[in-house]
mmCIF file of C-alpha atoms and ligand atoms in Angstrom:
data_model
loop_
_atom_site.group_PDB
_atom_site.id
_atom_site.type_symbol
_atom_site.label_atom_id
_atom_site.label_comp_id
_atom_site.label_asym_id
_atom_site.label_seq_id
_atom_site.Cartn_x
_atom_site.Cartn_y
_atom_site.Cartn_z
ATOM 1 C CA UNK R 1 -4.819 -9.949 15.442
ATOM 2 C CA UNK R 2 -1.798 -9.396 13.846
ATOM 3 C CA UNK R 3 -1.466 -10.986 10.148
ATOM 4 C CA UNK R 4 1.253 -12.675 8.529
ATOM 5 C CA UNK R 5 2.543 -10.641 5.532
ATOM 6 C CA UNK R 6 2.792 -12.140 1.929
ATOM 7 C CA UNK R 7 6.338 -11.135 0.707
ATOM 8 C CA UNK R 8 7.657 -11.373 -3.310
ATOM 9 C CA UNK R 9 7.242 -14.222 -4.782
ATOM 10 C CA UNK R 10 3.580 -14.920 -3.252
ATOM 11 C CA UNK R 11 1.042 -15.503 -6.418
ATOM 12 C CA UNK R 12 -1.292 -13.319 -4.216
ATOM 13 C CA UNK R 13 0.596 -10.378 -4.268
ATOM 14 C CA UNK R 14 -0.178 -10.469 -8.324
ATOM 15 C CA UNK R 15 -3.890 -11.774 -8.262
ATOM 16 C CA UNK R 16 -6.903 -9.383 -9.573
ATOM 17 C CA UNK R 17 -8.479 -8.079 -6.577
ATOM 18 C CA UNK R 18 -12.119 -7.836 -5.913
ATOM 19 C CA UNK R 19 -14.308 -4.780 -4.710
ATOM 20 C CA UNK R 20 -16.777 -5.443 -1.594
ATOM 21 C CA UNK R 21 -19.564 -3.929 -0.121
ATOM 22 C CA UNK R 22 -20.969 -3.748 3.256
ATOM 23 C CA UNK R 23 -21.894 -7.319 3.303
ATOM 24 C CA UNK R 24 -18.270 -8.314 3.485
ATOM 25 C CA UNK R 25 -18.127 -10.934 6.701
ATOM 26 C CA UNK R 26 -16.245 -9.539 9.939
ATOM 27 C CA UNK R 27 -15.161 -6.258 7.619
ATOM 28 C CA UNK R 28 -14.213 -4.371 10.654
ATOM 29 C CA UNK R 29 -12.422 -7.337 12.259
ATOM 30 C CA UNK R 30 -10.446 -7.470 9.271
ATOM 31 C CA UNK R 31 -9.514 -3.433 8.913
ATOM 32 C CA UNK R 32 -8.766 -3.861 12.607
ATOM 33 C CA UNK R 33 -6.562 -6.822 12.053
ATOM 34 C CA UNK R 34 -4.783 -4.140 9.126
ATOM 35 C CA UNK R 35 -4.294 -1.644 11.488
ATOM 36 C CA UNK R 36 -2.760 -3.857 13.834
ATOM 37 C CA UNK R 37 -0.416 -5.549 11.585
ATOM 38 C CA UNK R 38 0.726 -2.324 9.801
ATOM 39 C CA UNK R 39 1.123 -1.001 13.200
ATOM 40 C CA UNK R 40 3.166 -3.955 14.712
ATOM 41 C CA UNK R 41 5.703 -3.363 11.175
ATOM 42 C CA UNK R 42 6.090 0.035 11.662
ATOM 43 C CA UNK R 43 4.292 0.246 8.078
ATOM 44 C CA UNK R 44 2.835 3.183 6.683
ATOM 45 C CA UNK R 45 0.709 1.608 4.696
ATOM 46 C CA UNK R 46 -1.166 -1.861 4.095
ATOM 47 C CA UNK R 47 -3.046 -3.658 1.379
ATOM 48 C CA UNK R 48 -5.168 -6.632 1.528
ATOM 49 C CA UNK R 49 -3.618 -8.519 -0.913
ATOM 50 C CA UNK R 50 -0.300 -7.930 1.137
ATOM 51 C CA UNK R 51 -2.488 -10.320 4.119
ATOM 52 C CA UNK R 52 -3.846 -12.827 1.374
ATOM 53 C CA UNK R 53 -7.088 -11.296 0.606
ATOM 54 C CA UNK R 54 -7.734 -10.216 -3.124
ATOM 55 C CA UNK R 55 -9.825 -7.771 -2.330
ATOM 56 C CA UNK R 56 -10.178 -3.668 -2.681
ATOM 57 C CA UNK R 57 -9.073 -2.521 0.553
ATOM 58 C CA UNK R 58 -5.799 -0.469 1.844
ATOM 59 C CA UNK R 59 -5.441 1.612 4.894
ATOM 60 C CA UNK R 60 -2.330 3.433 5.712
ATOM 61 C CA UNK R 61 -0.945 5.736 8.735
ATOM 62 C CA UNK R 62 0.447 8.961 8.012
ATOM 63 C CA UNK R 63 1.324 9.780 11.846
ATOM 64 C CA UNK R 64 4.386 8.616 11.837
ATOM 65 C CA UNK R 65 5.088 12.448 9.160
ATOM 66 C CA UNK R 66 3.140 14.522 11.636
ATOM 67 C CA UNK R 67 6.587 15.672 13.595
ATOM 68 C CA UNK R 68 7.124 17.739 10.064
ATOM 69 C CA UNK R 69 3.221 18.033 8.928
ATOM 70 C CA UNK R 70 1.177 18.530 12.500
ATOM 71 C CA UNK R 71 -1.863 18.234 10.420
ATOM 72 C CA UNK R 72 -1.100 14.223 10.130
ATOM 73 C CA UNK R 73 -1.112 13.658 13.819
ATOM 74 C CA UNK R 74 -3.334 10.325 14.039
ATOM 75 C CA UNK R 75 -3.588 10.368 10.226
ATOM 76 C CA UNK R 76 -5.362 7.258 9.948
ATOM 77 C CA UNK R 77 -7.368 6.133 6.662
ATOM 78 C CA UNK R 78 -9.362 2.951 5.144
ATOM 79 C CA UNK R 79 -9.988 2.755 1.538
ATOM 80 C CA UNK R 80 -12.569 0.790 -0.119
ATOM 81 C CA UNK R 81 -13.047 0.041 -3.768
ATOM 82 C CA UNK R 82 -10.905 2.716 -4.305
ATOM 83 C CA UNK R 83 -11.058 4.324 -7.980
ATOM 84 C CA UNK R 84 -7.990 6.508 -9.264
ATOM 85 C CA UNK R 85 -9.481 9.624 -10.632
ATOM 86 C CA UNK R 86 -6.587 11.893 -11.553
ATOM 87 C CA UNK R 87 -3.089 12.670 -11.025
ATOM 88 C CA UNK R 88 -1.729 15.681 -11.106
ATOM 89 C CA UNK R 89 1.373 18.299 -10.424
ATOM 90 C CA UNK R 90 5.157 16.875 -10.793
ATOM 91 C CA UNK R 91 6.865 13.947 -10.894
ATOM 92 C CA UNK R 92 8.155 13.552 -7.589
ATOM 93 C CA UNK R 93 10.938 11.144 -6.627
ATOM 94 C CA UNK R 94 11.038 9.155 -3.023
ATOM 95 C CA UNK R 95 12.789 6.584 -1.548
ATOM 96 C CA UNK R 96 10.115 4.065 -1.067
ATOM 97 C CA UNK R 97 9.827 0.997 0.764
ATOM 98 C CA UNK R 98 6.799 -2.321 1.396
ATOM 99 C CA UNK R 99 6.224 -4.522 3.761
ATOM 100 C CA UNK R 100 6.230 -7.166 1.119
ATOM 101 C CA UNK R 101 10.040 -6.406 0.612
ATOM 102 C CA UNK R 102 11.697 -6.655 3.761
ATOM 103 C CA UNK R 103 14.812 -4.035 3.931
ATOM 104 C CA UNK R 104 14.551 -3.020 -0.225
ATOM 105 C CA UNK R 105 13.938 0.834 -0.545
ATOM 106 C CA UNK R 106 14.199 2.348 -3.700
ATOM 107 C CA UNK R 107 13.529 5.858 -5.333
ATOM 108 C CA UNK R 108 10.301 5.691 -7.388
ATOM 109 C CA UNK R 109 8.630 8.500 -8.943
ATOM 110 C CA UNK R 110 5.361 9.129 -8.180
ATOM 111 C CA UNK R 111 2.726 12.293 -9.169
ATOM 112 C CA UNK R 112 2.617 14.748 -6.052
ATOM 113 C CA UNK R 113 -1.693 15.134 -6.646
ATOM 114 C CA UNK R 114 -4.047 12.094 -6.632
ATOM 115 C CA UNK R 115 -7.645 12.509 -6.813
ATOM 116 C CA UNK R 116 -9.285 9.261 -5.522
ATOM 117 C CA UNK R 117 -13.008 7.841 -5.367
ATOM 118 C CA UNK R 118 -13.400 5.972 -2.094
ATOM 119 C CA UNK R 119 -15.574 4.166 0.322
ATOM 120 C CA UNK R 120 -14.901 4.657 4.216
ATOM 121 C CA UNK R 121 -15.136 2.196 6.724
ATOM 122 C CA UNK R 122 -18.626 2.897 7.391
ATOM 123 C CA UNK R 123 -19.328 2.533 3.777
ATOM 124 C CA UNK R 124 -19.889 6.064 3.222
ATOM 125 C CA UNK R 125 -18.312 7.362 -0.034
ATOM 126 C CA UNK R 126 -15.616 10.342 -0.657
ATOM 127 C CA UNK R 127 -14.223 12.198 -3.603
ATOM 128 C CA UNK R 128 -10.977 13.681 -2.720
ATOM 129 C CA UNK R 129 -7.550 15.134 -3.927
ATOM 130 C CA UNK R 130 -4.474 14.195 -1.608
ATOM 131 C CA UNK R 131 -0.807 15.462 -1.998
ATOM 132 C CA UNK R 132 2.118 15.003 0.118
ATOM 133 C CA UNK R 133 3.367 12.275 1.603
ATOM 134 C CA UNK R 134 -0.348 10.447 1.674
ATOM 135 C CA UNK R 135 -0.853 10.968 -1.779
ATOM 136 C CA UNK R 136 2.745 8.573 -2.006
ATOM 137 C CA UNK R 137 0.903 6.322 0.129
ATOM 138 C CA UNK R 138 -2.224 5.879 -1.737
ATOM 139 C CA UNK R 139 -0.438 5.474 -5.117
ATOM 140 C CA UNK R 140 1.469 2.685 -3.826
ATOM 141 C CA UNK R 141 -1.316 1.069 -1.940
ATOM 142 C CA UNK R 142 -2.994 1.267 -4.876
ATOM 143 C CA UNK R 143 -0.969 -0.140 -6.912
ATOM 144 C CA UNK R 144 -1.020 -3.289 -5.163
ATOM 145 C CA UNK R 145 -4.618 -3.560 -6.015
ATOM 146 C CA UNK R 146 -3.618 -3.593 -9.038
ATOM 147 C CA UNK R 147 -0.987 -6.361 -8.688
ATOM 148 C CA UNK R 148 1.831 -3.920 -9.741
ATOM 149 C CA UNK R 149 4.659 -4.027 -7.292
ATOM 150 C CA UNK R 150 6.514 -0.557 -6.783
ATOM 151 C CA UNK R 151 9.514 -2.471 -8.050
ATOM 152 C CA UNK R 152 7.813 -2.221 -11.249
ATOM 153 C CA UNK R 153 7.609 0.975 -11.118
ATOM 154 C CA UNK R 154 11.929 1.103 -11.451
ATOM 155 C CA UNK R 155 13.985 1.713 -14.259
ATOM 156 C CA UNK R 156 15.202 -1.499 -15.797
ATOM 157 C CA UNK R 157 18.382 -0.824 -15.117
ATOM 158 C CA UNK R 158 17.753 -1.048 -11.385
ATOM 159 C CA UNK R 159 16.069 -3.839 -11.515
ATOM 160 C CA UNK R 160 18.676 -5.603 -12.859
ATOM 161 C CA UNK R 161 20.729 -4.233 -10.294
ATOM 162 C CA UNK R 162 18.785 -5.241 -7.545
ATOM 163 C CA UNK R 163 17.653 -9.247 -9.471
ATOM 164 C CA UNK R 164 19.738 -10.917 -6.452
ATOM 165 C CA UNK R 165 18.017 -9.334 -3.828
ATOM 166 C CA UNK R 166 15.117 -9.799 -5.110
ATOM 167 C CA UNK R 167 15.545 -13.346 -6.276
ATOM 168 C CA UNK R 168 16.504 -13.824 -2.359
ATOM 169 C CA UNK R 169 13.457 -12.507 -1.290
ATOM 170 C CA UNK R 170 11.599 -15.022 -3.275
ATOM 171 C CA UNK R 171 13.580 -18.166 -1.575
ATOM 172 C CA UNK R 172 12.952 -16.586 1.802
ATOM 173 C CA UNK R 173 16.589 -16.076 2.458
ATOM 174 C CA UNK R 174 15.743 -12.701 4.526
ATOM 175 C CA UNK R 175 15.084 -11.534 7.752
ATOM 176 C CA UNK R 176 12.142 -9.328 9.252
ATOM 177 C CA UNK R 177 10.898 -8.068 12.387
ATOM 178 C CA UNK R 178 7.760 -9.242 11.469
ATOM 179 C CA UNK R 179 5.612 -12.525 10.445
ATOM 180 C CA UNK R 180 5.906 -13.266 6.766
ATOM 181 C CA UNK R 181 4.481 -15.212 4.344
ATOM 182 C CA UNK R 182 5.519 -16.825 1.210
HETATM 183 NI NI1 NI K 1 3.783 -2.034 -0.572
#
């Protein structure tokens, strides 16, 4: 089922999020329903908070990279209770986007080496380091567990630059190709 997305301005998007465990009710309904919606967005990446739940999941989908990196063909990963262990290598910068901001993309600089603790879907847990484009993805997924907003992540100066759009957002004067939320 696809799910409406919560855009800026929603509370949720800044609520404290909650880990889970395998008790969670309908879990893999609900990772399905976040594979779904990212997919019907064309999103790379999703977190729960960004479909109203405060809790600690994100899943993204590198595929959409895998004409340049043929190791991400059907890149496809859940993350659960997700702990940030280290970052690492250079400051890299990238013109970002989120689902939560329809049409805003904006350079952010991110570490290029993430080392992240992490439950599967099946519950089973990993210890990993991720660079490239996924370790992007997982810093900004991560993030919104957090309740930090990639916007945040800008220089002051941009954000004043970019305080209409964003104000805009907030009134739902925007358009999508996808459900939103506000
Ligand atoms: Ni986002």
């Amino acid at each position: 089922m696809i799910l409406p997305i919560y855009v800026y301005g929603s509370p949720v998007l800044k609520k404290e999020t909650e880990e889970i465990d395998s008790t969670y009710p309908e879990l893999q309904t609900f990772i399905a329903d976040m594979f779904e919606t990212m997919a019907n967005s064309d999103g790379i990446g999703l977190a729960a908070p960004q479909v109203g739940k405060s809790i600690r999941v994100f899943v993204l989908d590198a595929s959409p990279f895998a004409d340049d990196n043929p190791e991400l063909k059907d890149y496809k990963k859940v993350f659960i209770n997700p702990k940030i262990l280290e970052l690492a290598g250079e400051r890299i910068c990238y013109n970002e986007g989120c689902l939560s901001f329809p049409k805003l993309h904006e350079d952010v600089y991110r570490e290029s080496h993430v080392k992240i603790e992490y439950f599967d879907e099946n519950f089973e847990k990993h210890e990993d380091w991720f660079d490239g484009i996924v370790a992007r993805i997982i810093q900004h997924e991560y993030d919104h567990l957090e309740g930090k907003l990639f916007t945040e992540r800008l220089s002051t100066i941009r954000r004043k630059l970019i305080a209409s759009k964003l104000k805009r957002i907030t009134k739902g004067d925007f358009s999508a190709s996808y459900k939103t939320k506000l």
